[in-house]
Short mmCIF file of C-alpha atoms in Angstrom, two decimals:
data_model
loop_
_atom_site.label_atom_id
_atom_site.label_comp_id
_atom_site.label_asym_id
_atom_site.label_seq_id
_atom_site.Cartn_x
_atom_site.Cartn_y
_atom_site.Cartn_z
CA UNK A 1091 -98.74 -78.87 -161.93
CA UNK A 1092 -101.45 -77.65 -159.41
CA UNK A 1093 -101.08 -78.30 -155.82
CA UNK A 1094 -103.66 -80.15 -153.78
CA UNK A 1095 -106.69 -78.12 -153.52
CA UNK A 1096 -107.80 -76.97 -150.16
CA UNK A 1097 -111.18 -78.56 -149.11
CA UNK A 1098 -113.35 -76.00 -147.03
CA UNK A 1099 -116.20 -77.60 -145.20
CA UNK A 1100 -117.93 -76.49 -142.05
CA UNK A 1101 -118.74 -78.48 -139.11
CA UNK A 1102 -116.16 -81.26 -139.46
CA UNK A 1103 -112.80 -82.30 -137.86
CA UNK A 1104 -109.64 -81.26 -139.52
CA UNK A 1105 -106.25 -82.39 -138.76
CA UNK A 1106 -103.93 -79.49 -139.44
CA UNK A 1107 -100.12 -79.32 -139.48
CA UNK A 1108 -97.82 -76.15 -139.64
CA UNK A 1109 -94.14 -76.36 -139.92
CA UNK A 1110 -91.60 -73.50 -139.23
CA UNK A 1111 -88.82 -72.81 -141.71
CA UNK A 1112 -85.18 -74.32 -141.01
CA UNK A 1113 -83.40 -72.48 -138.46
CA UNK A 1114 -86.32 -71.41 -136.40
CA UNK A 1115 -87.38 -73.26 -133.38
CA UNK A 1116 -91.16 -73.00 -132.79
CA UNK A 1117 -91.12 -72.50 -129.01
CA UNK A 1118 -87.77 -71.17 -128.07
CA UNK A 1119 -89.15 -70.82 -124.33
CA UNK A 1120 -92.04 -71.73 -122.20
CA UNK A 1121 -93.19 -68.08 -122.44
CA UNK A 1122 -93.70 -68.39 -126.24
CA UNK A 1123 -95.50 -71.69 -125.98
CA UNK A 1124 -98.07 -70.01 -123.27
CA UNK A 1125 -98.54 -67.12 -125.75
CA UNK A 1126 -99.38 -69.43 -128.71
CA UNK A 1127 -101.76 -71.50 -126.41
CA UNK A 1128 -103.36 -68.24 -125.12
CA UNK A 1129 -103.88 -67.03 -128.80
CA UNK A 1130 -105.20 -70.43 -129.65
CA UNK A 1131 -107.88 -70.35 -126.91
CA UNK A 1132 -109.09 -66.87 -127.70
CA UNK A 1133 -109.49 -67.73 -131.48
CA UNK A 1134 -111.08 -71.07 -130.86
CA UNK A 1135 -113.76 -69.20 -128.67
CA UNK A 1136 -114.04 -66.45 -131.23
CA UNK A 1137 -114.61 -68.74 -133.97
CA UNK A 1138 -116.86 -71.28 -132.20
CA UNK A 1139 -114.18 -73.96 -132.86
CA UNK A 1140 -113.24 -76.91 -130.49
CA UNK A 1141 -109.74 -78.38 -130.23
CA UNK A 1142 -109.73 -82.01 -129.35
CA UNK A 1143 -106.10 -83.03 -129.89
CA UNK A 1144 -102.61 -81.35 -130.27
CA UNK A 1145 -98.91 -81.71 -130.13
CA UNK A 1146 -95.93 -79.56 -130.26
CA UNK A 1147 -92.37 -80.08 -131.62
CA UNK A 1148 -89.42 -78.21 -132.24
CA UNK A 1149 -90.38 -77.50 -135.76
CA UNK A 1150 -93.98 -77.97 -136.21
CA UNK A 1151 -97.43 -78.59 -134.68
CA UNK A 1152 -100.56 -80.61 -134.95
CA UNK A 1153 -104.07 -79.69 -134.18
CA UNK A 1154 -107.34 -81.77 -134.49
CA UNK A 1155 -110.17 -79.00 -134.64
CA UNK A 1156 -113.98 -79.27 -135.01
CA UNK A 1157 -114.88 -76.46 -137.05
CA UNK A 1158 -117.95 -74.09 -137.12
CA UNK A 1159 -119.16 -72.03 -140.19
CA UNK A 1160 -116.04 -69.90 -140.04
CA UNK A 1161 -113.68 -71.09 -142.83
CA UNK A 1162 -110.58 -72.77 -141.35
CA UNK A 1163 -108.27 -71.07 -143.79
CA UNK A 1164 -109.05 -67.92 -142.15
CA UNK A 1165 -108.61 -69.37 -138.63
CA UNK A 1166 -105.18 -70.78 -139.30
CA UNK A 1167 -103.87 -67.94 -141.22
CA UNK A 1168 -104.70 -65.54 -138.11
CA UNK A 1169 -103.28 -67.96 -135.80
CA UNK A 1170 -100.11 -68.26 -137.63
CA UNK A 1171 -99.86 -64.59 -138.41
CA UNK A 1172 -100.25 -63.49 -134.85
CA UNK A 1173 -97.92 -65.89 -133.52
CA UNK A 1174 -95.04 -65.14 -136.39
CA UNK A 1175 -95.28 -61.52 -135.43
CA UNK A 1176 -94.83 -62.33 -131.77
CA UNK A 1177 -91.94 -64.69 -132.49
CA UNK A 1178 -90.19 -62.30 -134.84
CA UNK A 1179 -90.34 -59.53 -132.20
CA UNK A 1180 -89.17 -61.84 -129.51
CA UNK A 1181 -86.25 -63.02 -131.47
CA UNK A 1182 -85.43 -59.71 -132.96
CA UNK A 1183 -85.57 -61.11 -136.46
CA UNK A 1184 -87.73 -60.31 -139.79
CA UNK A 1185 -89.12 -62.47 -142.47
CA UNK A 1186 -91.11 -65.77 -142.63
CA UNK A 1187 -91.63 -68.02 -139.65
CA UNK A 1188 -93.88 -70.73 -141.14
CA UNK A 1189 -92.74 -72.84 -144.07
CA UNK A 1190 -95.25 -72.94 -147.20
CA UNK A 1191 -98.83 -73.41 -146.71
CA UNK A 1192 -100.60 -75.19 -143.82
CA UNK A 1193 -101.22 -78.89 -144.53
CA UNK A 1194 -104.64 -80.31 -143.54
CA UNK A 1195 -106.85 -83.48 -143.90
CA UNK A 1196 -110.64 -83.80 -142.93
CA UNK A 1197 -111.22 -86.75 -140.67
CA UNK A 1198 -114.29 -89.14 -140.60
CA UNK A 1199 -115.30 -88.92 -136.80
CA UNK A 1200 -117.02 -92.43 -137.32
CA UNK A 1201 -113.96 -94.35 -138.69
CA UNK A 1202 -110.70 -92.42 -138.47
CA UNK A 1203 -110.65 -89.71 -135.67
CA UNK A 1204 -109.68 -92.05 -132.76
CA UNK A 1205 -106.73 -93.19 -134.78
CA UNK A 1206 -105.55 -89.63 -135.69
CA UNK A 1207 -106.09 -88.56 -132.24
CA UNK A 1208 -103.84 -91.48 -130.97
CA UNK A 1209 -101.30 -90.42 -133.79
CA UNK A 1210 -101.14 -86.71 -132.60
CA UNK A 1211 -100.97 -87.50 -128.91
CA UNK A 1212 -97.98 -90.13 -129.57
CA UNK A 1213 -96.03 -87.35 -131.40
CA UNK A 1214 -93.60 -86.70 -128.21
CA UNK A 1215 -92.97 -90.48 -128.13
CA UNK A 1216 -91.90 -90.60 -131.81
CA UNK A 1217 -89.88 -87.31 -131.51
CA UNK A 1218 -88.06 -88.55 -128.50
CA UNK A 1219 -89.37 -86.08 -126.01
CA UNK A 1220 -90.39 -88.98 -123.80
CA UNK A 1221 -90.91 -92.65 -123.52
CA UNK A 1222 -94.47 -94.12 -123.69
CA UNK A 1223 -94.16 -94.72 -120.07
CA UNK A 1224 -93.51 -91.02 -119.58
CA UNK A 1225 -96.28 -89.75 -121.83
CA UNK A 1226 -98.75 -89.27 -118.96
CA UNK A 1227 -96.62 -86.45 -117.63
CA UNK A 1228 -95.37 -84.99 -120.91
CA UNK A 1229 -96.59 -81.53 -121.86
CA UNK A 1230 -95.82 -81.60 -125.44
CA UNK A 1231 -99.21 -83.11 -126.54
CA UNK A 1232 -102.84 -83.07 -125.11
CA UNK A 1233 -102.55 -86.52 -123.92
CA UNK A 1234 -101.71 -85.65 -120.24
CA UNK A 1235 -104.59 -83.22 -120.15
CA UNK A 1236 -106.91 -85.88 -120.93
CA UNK A 1237 -105.48 -88.08 -118.10
CA UNK A 1238 -105.50 -85.31 -115.54
CA UNK A 1239 -108.64 -83.47 -117.16
CA UNK A 1240 -107.45 -80.08 -116.28
CA UNK A 1241 -104.27 -78.89 -117.88
CA UNK A 1242 -105.32 -76.32 -120.31
CA UNK A 1243 -108.33 -74.14 -121.17
CA UNK A 1244 -108.33 -74.71 -125.11
CA UNK A 1245 -108.64 -78.58 -125.29
CA UNK A 1246 -112.11 -80.47 -125.77
CA UNK A 1247 -111.30 -83.34 -123.39
CA UNK A 1248 -114.87 -84.30 -122.92
CA UNK A 1249 -115.08 -84.53 -126.66
CA UNK A 1250 -112.37 -87.08 -126.77
CA UNK A 1251 -113.69 -89.12 -123.82
CA UNK A 1252 -117.13 -89.35 -125.48
CA UNK A 1253 -115.47 -91.31 -128.07
CA UNK A 1254 -114.72 -94.22 -125.48
CA UNK A 1255 -118.28 -95.01 -124.38
CA UNK A 1256 -120.02 -94.18 -121.09
CA UNK A 1257 -118.08 -96.00 -118.48
CA UNK A 1258 -114.32 -96.20 -117.52
CA UNK A 1259 -113.51 -93.62 -120.26
CA UNK A 1260 -110.12 -92.47 -119.11
CA UNK A 1261 -108.94 -96.40 -118.59
CA UNK A 1262 -110.26 -97.16 -122.19
CA UNK A 1263 -108.56 -94.20 -123.64
CA UNK A 1264 -105.13 -94.82 -121.88
CA UNK A 1265 -105.16 -98.45 -122.89
CA UNK A 1266 -106.01 -97.38 -126.52
CA UNK A 1267 -103.38 -94.69 -126.75
CA UNK A 1268 -100.68 -97.01 -125.38
CA UNK A 1269 -101.64 -100.31 -127.25
CA UNK A 1270 -98.96 -101.95 -129.43
CA UNK A 1271 -99.33 -100.58 -132.78
CA UNK A 1272 -96.84 -102.88 -134.73
CA UNK A 1273 -99.37 -105.02 -136.36
CA UNK A 1274 -102.26 -102.78 -136.10
CA UNK A 1275 -103.28 -102.64 -139.90
CA UNK A 1276 -106.16 -100.33 -139.67
CA UNK A 1277 -103.95 -97.67 -137.71
CA UNK A 1278 -101.24 -98.07 -140.06
CA UNK A 1279 -103.32 -97.67 -143.31
CA UNK A 1280 -105.16 -94.34 -141.85
CA UNK A 1281 -101.77 -92.79 -140.73
CA UNK A 1282 -100.34 -93.58 -144.26
CA UNK A 1283 -103.19 -91.57 -145.64
CA UNK A 1284 -102.73 -88.93 -143.22
CA UNK A 1285 -99.12 -88.52 -144.05
CA UNK A 1286 -99.99 -88.55 -147.68
CA UNK A 1287 -102.46 -85.69 -147.04
CA UNK A 1288 -99.91 -83.66 -144.98
CA UNK A 1289 -97.06 -83.96 -147.27
CA UNK A 1290 -95.64 -80.52 -147.82
CA UNK A 1291 -95.38 -79.47 -151.46
CA UNK A 1292 -97.24 -82.50 -152.73
CA UNK A 1293 -99.07 -82.15 -156.14
CA UNK A 1294 -102.29 -83.88 -156.17
CA UNK A 1295 -105.28 -83.03 -158.20
CA UNK A 1296 -107.66 -85.47 -156.43
CA UNK A 1297 -109.55 -84.10 -153.62
CA UNK A 1298 -109.70 -87.62 -151.99
CA UNK A 1299 -106.22 -87.42 -150.77
CA UNK A 1300 -107.17 -84.83 -148.25
CA UNK A 1301 -110.30 -86.77 -146.79
CA UNK A 1302 -109.57 -89.68 -144.24
CA UNK A 1303 -112.66 -91.80 -143.98
CA UNK A 1304 -115.03 -94.31 -145.82
CA UNK A 1305 -116.26 -93.81 -149.31
CA UNK A 1306 -119.78 -92.53 -148.09
CA UNK A 1307 -118.06 -89.93 -145.97
CA UNK A 1308 -115.52 -88.96 -148.70
CA UNK A 1309 -118.31 -88.59 -151.30
CA UNK A 1310 -120.47 -86.31 -148.99
CA UNK A 1311 -117.40 -83.97 -148.28
CA UNK A 1312 -116.70 -83.62 -152.00
CA UNK A 1313 -120.29 -82.72 -152.70
CA UNK A 1314 -120.17 -80.06 -150.06
CA UNK A 1315 -116.90 -78.54 -151.18
CA UNK A 1316 -118.06 -78.53 -154.69
CA UNK A 1317 -121.26 -76.74 -153.92
CA UNK A 1318 -119.18 -74.09 -152.00
CA UNK A 1319 -116.79 -73.64 -154.86
CA UNK A 1320 -119.76 -73.11 -157.24
CA UNK A 1321 -121.16 -70.49 -155.05
CA UNK A 1322 -117.65 -68.94 -154.76
CA UNK A 1323 -117.38 -68.99 -158.66
CA UNK A 1324 -120.90 -67.42 -159.03
CA UNK A 1325 -119.97 -64.64 -156.45
CA UNK A 1326 -116.83 -63.93 -158.46
CA UNK A 1327 -119.17 -63.15 -161.47
CA UNK A 1328 -121.75 -61.40 -159.56
CA UNK A 1329 -119.22 -59.60 -157.34
CA UNK A 1330 -120.85 -57.48 -154.55
CA UNK A 1331 -118.41 -54.90 -153.61
CA UNK A 1332 -118.00 -54.32 -149.93
CA UNK A 1333 -119.28 -50.66 -150.23
CA UNK A 1334 -122.44 -51.85 -151.76
CA UNK A 1335 -122.89 -54.64 -149.15
CA UNK A 1336 -122.19 -51.90 -146.47
CA UNK A 1337 -125.20 -49.72 -148.16
CA UNK A 1338 -127.63 -52.55 -148.28
CA UNK A 1339 -127.35 -53.69 -144.64
CA UNK A 1340 -127.40 -50.12 -143.53
CA UNK A 1341 -130.51 -49.52 -145.42
CA UNK A 1342 -132.17 -52.84 -144.26
CA UNK A 1343 -131.32 -51.81 -140.52
CA UNK A 1344 -132.34 -48.19 -141.11
CA UNK A 1345 -129.05 -47.02 -139.86
CA UNK A 1346 -126.40 -44.41 -140.92
CA UNK A 1347 -123.71 -45.77 -143.04
CA UNK A 1348 -121.17 -44.26 -140.81
CA UNK A 1349 -122.47 -46.45 -137.80
CA UNK A 1350 -120.41 -49.37 -139.20
CA UNK A 1351 -117.20 -47.77 -138.14
CA UNK A 1352 -118.37 -46.93 -134.63
CA UNK A 1353 -117.58 -49.50 -132.18
CA UNK A 1354 -119.73 -50.84 -129.47
CA UNK A 1355 -120.42 -54.31 -127.88
CA UNK A 1356 -124.23 -53.91 -126.96
CA UNK A 1357 -125.72 -51.91 -129.50
CA UNK A 1358 -127.25 -51.87 -132.93
CA UNK A 1359 -123.88 -50.75 -134.24
CA UNK A 1360 -122.37 -54.01 -132.99
CA UNK A 1361 -125.17 -55.97 -134.69
CA UNK A 1362 -124.46 -53.88 -137.95
CA UNK A 1363 -120.73 -54.81 -137.88
CA UNK A 1364 -121.43 -58.39 -136.99
CA UNK A 1365 -123.85 -58.92 -139.87
CA UNK A 1366 -121.71 -57.24 -142.31
CA UNK A 1367 -118.62 -59.40 -141.38
CA UNK A 1368 -120.54 -62.64 -141.45
CA UNK A 1369 -122.01 -62.10 -144.82
CA UNK A 1370 -118.90 -60.89 -146.29
CA UNK A 1371 -116.76 -63.97 -144.99
CA UNK A 1372 -119.29 -66.75 -144.75
CA UNK A 1373 -121.34 -66.03 -147.84
CA UNK A 1374 -119.40 -63.82 -150.12
CA UNK A 1375 -116.10 -65.43 -149.64
CA UNK A 1376 -114.14 -62.30 -148.89
CA UNK A 1377 -111.16 -63.08 -146.57
CA UNK A 1378 -110.73 -61.80 -143.01
CA UNK A 1379 -108.04 -59.56 -144.21
CA UNK A 1380 -110.45 -57.93 -146.71
CA UNK A 1381 -113.06 -57.28 -144.06
CA UNK A 1382 -110.34 -56.10 -141.56
CA UNK A 1383 -109.11 -53.55 -144.01
CA UNK A 1384 -112.48 -52.30 -144.75
CA UNK A 1385 -113.56 -52.00 -140.99
CA UNK A 1386 -110.13 -50.75 -139.95
CA UNK A 1387 -109.78 -53.60 -137.39
CA UNK A 1388 -107.73 -56.55 -136.90
CA UNK A 1389 -108.43 -59.96 -138.48
CA UNK A 1390 -109.09 -61.74 -135.15
CA UNK A 1391 -111.77 -59.06 -134.51
CA UNK A 1392 -113.42 -60.07 -137.83
CA UNK A 1393 -113.22 -63.76 -136.62
CA UNK A 1394 -115.05 -63.00 -133.59
CA UNK A 1395 -117.91 -61.12 -135.62
CA UNK A 1396 -118.32 -63.98 -137.95
CA UNK A 1397 -118.48 -66.36 -135.14
CA UNK A 1398 -121.18 -64.52 -133.46
CA UNK A 1399 -122.91 -63.67 -136.71
CA UNK A 1400 -123.50 -66.70 -138.87
CA UNK A 1401 -126.87 -67.43 -137.87
CA UNK A 1402 -127.82 -63.67 -138.31
CA UNK A 1403 -126.38 -63.62 -141.79
CA UNK A 1404 -128.47 -66.71 -142.82
CA UNK A 1405 -131.65 -64.89 -141.76
CA UNK A 1406 -130.91 -61.67 -143.56
CA UNK A 1407 -129.98 -63.52 -146.79
CA UNK A 1408 -133.29 -65.67 -146.68
#
C-alpha cells in the first residue's frame, strides 16, 4: 500500500517533524545544538525561507516554516544530511541518524497556524523539560525567543507576533500559549489532525490528511500540487538532459560552456550557474543532488543558487 504522498507547494507554511533512530540522541551536547541552529540559519537564508516556530527534544525536532519557490523536500534533505554527517563524525559512528522520511503538514495561516505554533512551543512542557511556569526561560523551543525577542537569528519572531494584532502583542501571545487547553475543542481537533499527518509509517492515499485548514484552503493546495505533478510528469516524458540545458543557457547568454564550472560571485559566470540551477530544480524537477553532482558543488550551494535565481528562471522560460 502506498505511503502518504508528499505535497509540494510554494509560499505556504509547513509544519515538519524529523525523528532520530532509536539509541541516538538528537543533541548530545550544547555544541551539537548550536551547529544545527547555525546550519538551519544558513539554509533558511539561502532558500529564502522563514522559520516561525521550533522545538527540540531528545529524539525529534519540530519546525514551522514559510517556504519560497525552493521545494521543501530538498531543504529538509540538505539540513538532515549535513547534521547527520556532523553527528556521526562527532560520535565516531556510521549509518543512519534520522528514522524514515520527514513527516510534514501544510498549515492554513488563517485558521490553524496559531494553534500549531502553540502546540510546537509547548513541546518542552509535554516532554517534561520544564513546567508551564518555567516555559519563558526554557531554551528547548522558540517560545522564550518570542518573549525576549532576541535569543536566536533564525526565528521570524515578528511573523509570530503579527498574528496577535497591532497592540500588546507579547501579552496576547503569552496568554494564548499558556491558556488552559483542557476543553479547547478547536485546538484539540487541529492537533489531532496534525498528529495523523505526522504519524511515521502511515499509509494514506488521501492528500487531505496532510493539509490542516478549511475546505477551500485544502482544495486550493491540492489543485496547486496536482498542477505541479502534471508538469513533473510531462517533464519525465519530455526529459531535458542537464547537458542540453547547459548548452541552451550558455548559447542564450552567449557564453562558453566551460564557464558554468568556473566559480565567481559577481560575474556573468555566477549568473549562468544561478540560472542553470534554478531552472533545473524549480522547473525541471531535478534534485539538489543531481545539480550538485553535475556542477561539482555541495547540495547547499545549489540551494543558494536556486533561492537567488527563481525570478531569473521565470524570465528565461517566458
